[in-house]
PDB file of C-alpha atoms in Angstrom:
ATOM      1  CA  UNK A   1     121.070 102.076 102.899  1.00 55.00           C
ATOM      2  CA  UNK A   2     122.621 100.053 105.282  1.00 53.00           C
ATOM      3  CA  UNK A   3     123.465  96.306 105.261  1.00 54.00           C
ATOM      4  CA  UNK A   4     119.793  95.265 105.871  1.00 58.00           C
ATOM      5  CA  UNK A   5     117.800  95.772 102.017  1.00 65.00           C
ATOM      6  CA  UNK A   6     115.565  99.038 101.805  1.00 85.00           C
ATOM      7  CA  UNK A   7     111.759  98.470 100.953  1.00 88.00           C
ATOM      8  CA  UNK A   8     110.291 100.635  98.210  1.00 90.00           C
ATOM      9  CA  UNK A   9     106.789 100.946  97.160  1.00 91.00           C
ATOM     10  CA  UNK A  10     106.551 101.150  93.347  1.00 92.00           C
ATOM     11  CA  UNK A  11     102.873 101.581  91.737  1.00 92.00           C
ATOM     12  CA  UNK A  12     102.853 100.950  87.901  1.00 91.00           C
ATOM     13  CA  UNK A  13      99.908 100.922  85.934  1.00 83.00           C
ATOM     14  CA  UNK A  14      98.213  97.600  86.825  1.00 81.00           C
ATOM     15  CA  UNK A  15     100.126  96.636  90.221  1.00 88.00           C
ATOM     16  CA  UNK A  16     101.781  97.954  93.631  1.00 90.00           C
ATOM     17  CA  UNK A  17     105.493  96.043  93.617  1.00 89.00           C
ATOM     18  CA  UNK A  18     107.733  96.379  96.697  1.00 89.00           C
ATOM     19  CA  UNK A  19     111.118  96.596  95.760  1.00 87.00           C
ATOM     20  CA  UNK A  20     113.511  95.433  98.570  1.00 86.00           C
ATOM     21  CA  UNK A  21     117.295  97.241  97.225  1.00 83.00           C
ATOM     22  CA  UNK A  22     120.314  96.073  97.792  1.00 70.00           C
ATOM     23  CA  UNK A  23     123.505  97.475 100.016  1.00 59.00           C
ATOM     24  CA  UNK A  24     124.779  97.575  96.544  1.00 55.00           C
ATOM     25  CA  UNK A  25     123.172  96.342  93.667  1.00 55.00           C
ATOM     26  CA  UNK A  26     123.064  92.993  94.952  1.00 56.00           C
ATOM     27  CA  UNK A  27     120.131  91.128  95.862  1.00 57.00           C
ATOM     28  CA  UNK A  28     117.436  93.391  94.578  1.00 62.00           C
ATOM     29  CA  UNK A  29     114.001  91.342  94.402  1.00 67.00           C
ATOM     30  CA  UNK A  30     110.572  92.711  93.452  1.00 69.00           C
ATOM     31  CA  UNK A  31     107.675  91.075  94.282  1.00 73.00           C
ATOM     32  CA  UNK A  32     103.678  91.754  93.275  1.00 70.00           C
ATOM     33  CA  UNK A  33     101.825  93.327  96.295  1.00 62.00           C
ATOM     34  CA  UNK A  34      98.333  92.101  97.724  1.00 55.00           C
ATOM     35  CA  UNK A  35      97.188  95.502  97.811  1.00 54.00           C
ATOM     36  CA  UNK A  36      94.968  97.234  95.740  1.00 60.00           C
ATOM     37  CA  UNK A  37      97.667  99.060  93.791  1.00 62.00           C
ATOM     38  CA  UNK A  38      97.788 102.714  95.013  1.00 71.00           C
ATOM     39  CA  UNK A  39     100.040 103.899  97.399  1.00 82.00           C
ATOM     40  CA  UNK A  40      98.733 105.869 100.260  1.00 77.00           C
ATOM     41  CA  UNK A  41      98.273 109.257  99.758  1.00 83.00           C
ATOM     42  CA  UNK A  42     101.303 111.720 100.908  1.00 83.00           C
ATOM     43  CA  UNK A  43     101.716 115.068 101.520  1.00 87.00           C
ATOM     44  CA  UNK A  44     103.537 117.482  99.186  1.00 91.00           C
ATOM     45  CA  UNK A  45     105.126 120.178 100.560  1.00 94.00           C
ATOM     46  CA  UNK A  46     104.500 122.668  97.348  1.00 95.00           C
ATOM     47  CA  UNK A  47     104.823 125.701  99.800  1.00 94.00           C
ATOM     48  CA  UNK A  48     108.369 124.778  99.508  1.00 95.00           C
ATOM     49  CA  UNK A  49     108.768 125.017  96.149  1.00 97.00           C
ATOM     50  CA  UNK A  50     110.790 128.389  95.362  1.00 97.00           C
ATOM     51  CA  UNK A  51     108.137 130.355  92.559  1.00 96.00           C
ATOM     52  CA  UNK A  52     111.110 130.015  90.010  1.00 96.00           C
ATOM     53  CA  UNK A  53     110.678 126.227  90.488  1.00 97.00           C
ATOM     54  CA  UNK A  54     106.884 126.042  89.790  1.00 97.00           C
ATOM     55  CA  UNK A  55     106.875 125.502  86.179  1.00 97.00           C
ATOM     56  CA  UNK A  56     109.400 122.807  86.233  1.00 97.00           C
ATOM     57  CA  UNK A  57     108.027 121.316  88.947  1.00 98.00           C
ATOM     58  CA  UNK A  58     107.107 116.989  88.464  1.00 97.00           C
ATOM     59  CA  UNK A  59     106.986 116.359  92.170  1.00 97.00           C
ATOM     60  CA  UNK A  60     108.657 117.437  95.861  1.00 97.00           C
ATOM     61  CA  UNK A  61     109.603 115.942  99.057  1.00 97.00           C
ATOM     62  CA  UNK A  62     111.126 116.917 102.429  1.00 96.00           C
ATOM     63  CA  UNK A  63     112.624 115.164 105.540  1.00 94.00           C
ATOM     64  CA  UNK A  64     113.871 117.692 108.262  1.00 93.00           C
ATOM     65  CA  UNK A  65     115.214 120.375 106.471  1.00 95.00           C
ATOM     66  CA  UNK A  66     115.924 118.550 103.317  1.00 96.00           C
ATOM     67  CA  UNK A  67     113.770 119.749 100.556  1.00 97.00           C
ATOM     68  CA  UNK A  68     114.083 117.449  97.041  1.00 97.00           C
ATOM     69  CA  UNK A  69     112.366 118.993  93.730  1.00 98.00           C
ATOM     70  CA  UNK A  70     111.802 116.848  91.027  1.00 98.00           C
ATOM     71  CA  UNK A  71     111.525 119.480  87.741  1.00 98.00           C
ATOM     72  CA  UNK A  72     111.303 118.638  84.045  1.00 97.00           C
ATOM     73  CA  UNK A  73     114.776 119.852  82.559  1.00 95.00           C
ATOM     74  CA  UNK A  74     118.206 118.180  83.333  1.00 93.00           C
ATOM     75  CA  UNK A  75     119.692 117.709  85.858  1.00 94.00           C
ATOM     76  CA  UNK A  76     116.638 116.669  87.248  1.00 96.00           C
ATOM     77  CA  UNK A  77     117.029 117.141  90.730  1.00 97.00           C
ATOM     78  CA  UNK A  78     117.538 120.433  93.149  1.00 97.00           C
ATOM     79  CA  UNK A  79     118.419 119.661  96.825  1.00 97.00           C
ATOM     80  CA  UNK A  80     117.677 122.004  99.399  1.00 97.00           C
ATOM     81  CA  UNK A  81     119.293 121.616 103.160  1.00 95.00           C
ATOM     82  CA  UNK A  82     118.407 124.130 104.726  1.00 96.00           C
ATOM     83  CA  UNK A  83     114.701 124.318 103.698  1.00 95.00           C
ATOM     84  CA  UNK A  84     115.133 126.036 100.354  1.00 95.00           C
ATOM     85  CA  UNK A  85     117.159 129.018 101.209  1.00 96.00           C
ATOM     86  CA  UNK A  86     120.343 127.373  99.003  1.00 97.00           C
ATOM     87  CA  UNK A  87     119.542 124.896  96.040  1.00 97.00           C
ATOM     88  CA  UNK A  88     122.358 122.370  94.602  1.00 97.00           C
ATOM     89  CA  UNK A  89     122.106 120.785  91.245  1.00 97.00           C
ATOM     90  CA  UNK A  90     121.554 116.679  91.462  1.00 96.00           C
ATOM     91  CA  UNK A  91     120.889 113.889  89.286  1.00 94.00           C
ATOM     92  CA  UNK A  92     123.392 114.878  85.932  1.00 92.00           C
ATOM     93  CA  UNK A  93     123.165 111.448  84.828  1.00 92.00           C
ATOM     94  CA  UNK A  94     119.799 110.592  85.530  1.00 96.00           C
ATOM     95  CA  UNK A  95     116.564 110.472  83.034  1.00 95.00           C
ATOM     96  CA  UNK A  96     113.239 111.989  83.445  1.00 94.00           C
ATOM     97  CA  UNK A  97     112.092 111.502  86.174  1.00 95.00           C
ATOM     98  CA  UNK A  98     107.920 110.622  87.598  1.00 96.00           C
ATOM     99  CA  UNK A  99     108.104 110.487  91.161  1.00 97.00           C
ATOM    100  CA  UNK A 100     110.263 111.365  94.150  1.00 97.00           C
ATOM    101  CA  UNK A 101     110.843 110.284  97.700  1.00 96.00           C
ATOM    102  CA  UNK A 102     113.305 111.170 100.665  1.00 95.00           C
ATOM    103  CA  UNK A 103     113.528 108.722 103.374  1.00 92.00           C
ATOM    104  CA  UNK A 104     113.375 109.132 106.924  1.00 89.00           C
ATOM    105  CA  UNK A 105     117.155 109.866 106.680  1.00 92.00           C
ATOM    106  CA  UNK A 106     116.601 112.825 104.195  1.00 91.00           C
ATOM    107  CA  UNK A 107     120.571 111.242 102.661  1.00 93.00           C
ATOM    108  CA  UNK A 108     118.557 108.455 101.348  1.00 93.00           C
ATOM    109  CA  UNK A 109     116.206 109.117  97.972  1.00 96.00           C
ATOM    110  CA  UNK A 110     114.445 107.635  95.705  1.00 95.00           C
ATOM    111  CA  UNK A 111     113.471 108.527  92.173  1.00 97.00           C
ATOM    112  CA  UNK A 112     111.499 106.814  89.413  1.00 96.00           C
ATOM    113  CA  UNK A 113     111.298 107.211  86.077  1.00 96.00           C
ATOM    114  CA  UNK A 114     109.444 105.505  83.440  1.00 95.00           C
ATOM    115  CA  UNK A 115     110.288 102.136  84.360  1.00 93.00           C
ATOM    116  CA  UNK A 116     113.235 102.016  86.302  1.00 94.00           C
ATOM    117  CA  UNK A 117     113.996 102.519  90.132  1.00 94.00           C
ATOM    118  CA  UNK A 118     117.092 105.033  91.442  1.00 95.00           C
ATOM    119  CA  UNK A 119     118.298 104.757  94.844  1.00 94.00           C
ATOM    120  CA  UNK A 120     121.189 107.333  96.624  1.00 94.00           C
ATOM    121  CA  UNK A 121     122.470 107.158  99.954  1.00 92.00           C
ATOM    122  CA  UNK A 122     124.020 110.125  99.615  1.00 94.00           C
ATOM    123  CA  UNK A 123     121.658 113.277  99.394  1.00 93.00           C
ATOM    124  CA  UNK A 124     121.489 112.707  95.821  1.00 94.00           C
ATOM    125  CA  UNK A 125     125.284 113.116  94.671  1.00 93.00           C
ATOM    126  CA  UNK A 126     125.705 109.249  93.630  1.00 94.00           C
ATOM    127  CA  UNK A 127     122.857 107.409  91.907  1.00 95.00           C
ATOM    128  CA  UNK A 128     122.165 104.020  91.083  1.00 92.00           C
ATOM    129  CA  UNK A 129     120.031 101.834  89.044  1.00 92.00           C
ATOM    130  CA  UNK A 130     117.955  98.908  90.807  1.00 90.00           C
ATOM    131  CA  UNK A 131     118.577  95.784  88.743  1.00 83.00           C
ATOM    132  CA  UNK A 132     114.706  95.298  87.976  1.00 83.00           C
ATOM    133  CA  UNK A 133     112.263  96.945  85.186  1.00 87.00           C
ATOM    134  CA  UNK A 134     109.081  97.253  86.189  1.00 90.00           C
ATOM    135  CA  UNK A 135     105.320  98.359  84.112  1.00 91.00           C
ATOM    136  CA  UNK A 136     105.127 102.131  83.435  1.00 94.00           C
ATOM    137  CA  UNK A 137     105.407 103.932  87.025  1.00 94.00           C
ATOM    138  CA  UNK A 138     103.262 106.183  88.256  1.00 93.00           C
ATOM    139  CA  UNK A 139     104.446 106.903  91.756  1.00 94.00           C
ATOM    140  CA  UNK A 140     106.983 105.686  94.274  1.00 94.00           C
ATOM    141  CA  UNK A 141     107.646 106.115  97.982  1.00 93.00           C
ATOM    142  CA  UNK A 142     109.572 104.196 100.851  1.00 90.00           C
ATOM    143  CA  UNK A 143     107.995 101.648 102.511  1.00 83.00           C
TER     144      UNK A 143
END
């Protein structure tokens, strides 16, 4: 994620928080939005989803041709580089997980669960925990 912090949108319950995240670990800070607290709405490309995927399935992203798929089993997390055709297991150590987002760089994801934020820079092979816990997510995206 660079030197400069990432921004992530978090929206819990009651509240939209913007998370800015660390290089590494240090100097996370969340702070309350002014905004009504929903994210904007974003597409979901579900006609990526491979059939097999589709009962599993908690929520998807893309960037390029990187497709992410959040499902409900463990690991979490199947990455797709080539849009779908191959599938690699991510996310071993991770828990369940609510929401998922790829950022422009499709390397750099994002993944909440109930009320913790996960950040990799690395197409999902190394994960870690932002220092904050938030309210009961709902949904997540880059900001």
């Amino acid at each position: 994620m660079g030197e400069h912090p990432a921004t992530v949108l978090v929206e819990c319950e009651d509240d939209l928080f913007v998370v800015e995240v660390g290089a590494h670990g240090e100097g996370d800070l969340v702070t309350s939005s002014e905004a009504d607290g929903t994210l904007p709405d974003r597409p979901r490309p579900v006609g990526l989803v491979p059939s097999w995927a589709m009962g599993q399935l908690i929520d998807v992203d893309s960037s390029g041709s990187t497709v992410a798929l959040l499902l409900d089993r463990r690991p979490p997390l199947l990455v797709s580089h080539d849009l779908g055709a191959t599938w690699a297991e991510r996310g071993g150590g991770l828990p369940r997980g609510r929401s998922l987002a790829l950022g422009q760089n499709p390397d750099h994801m994002v993944l909440a669960a109930r009320n913790r934020v996960y950040v990799s820079a690395d197409g999902g092979l190394f994960w870690r925990s932002v220092n904050v816990e938030l309210p009961e997510i709902r949904e997540i995206a880059w900001g």
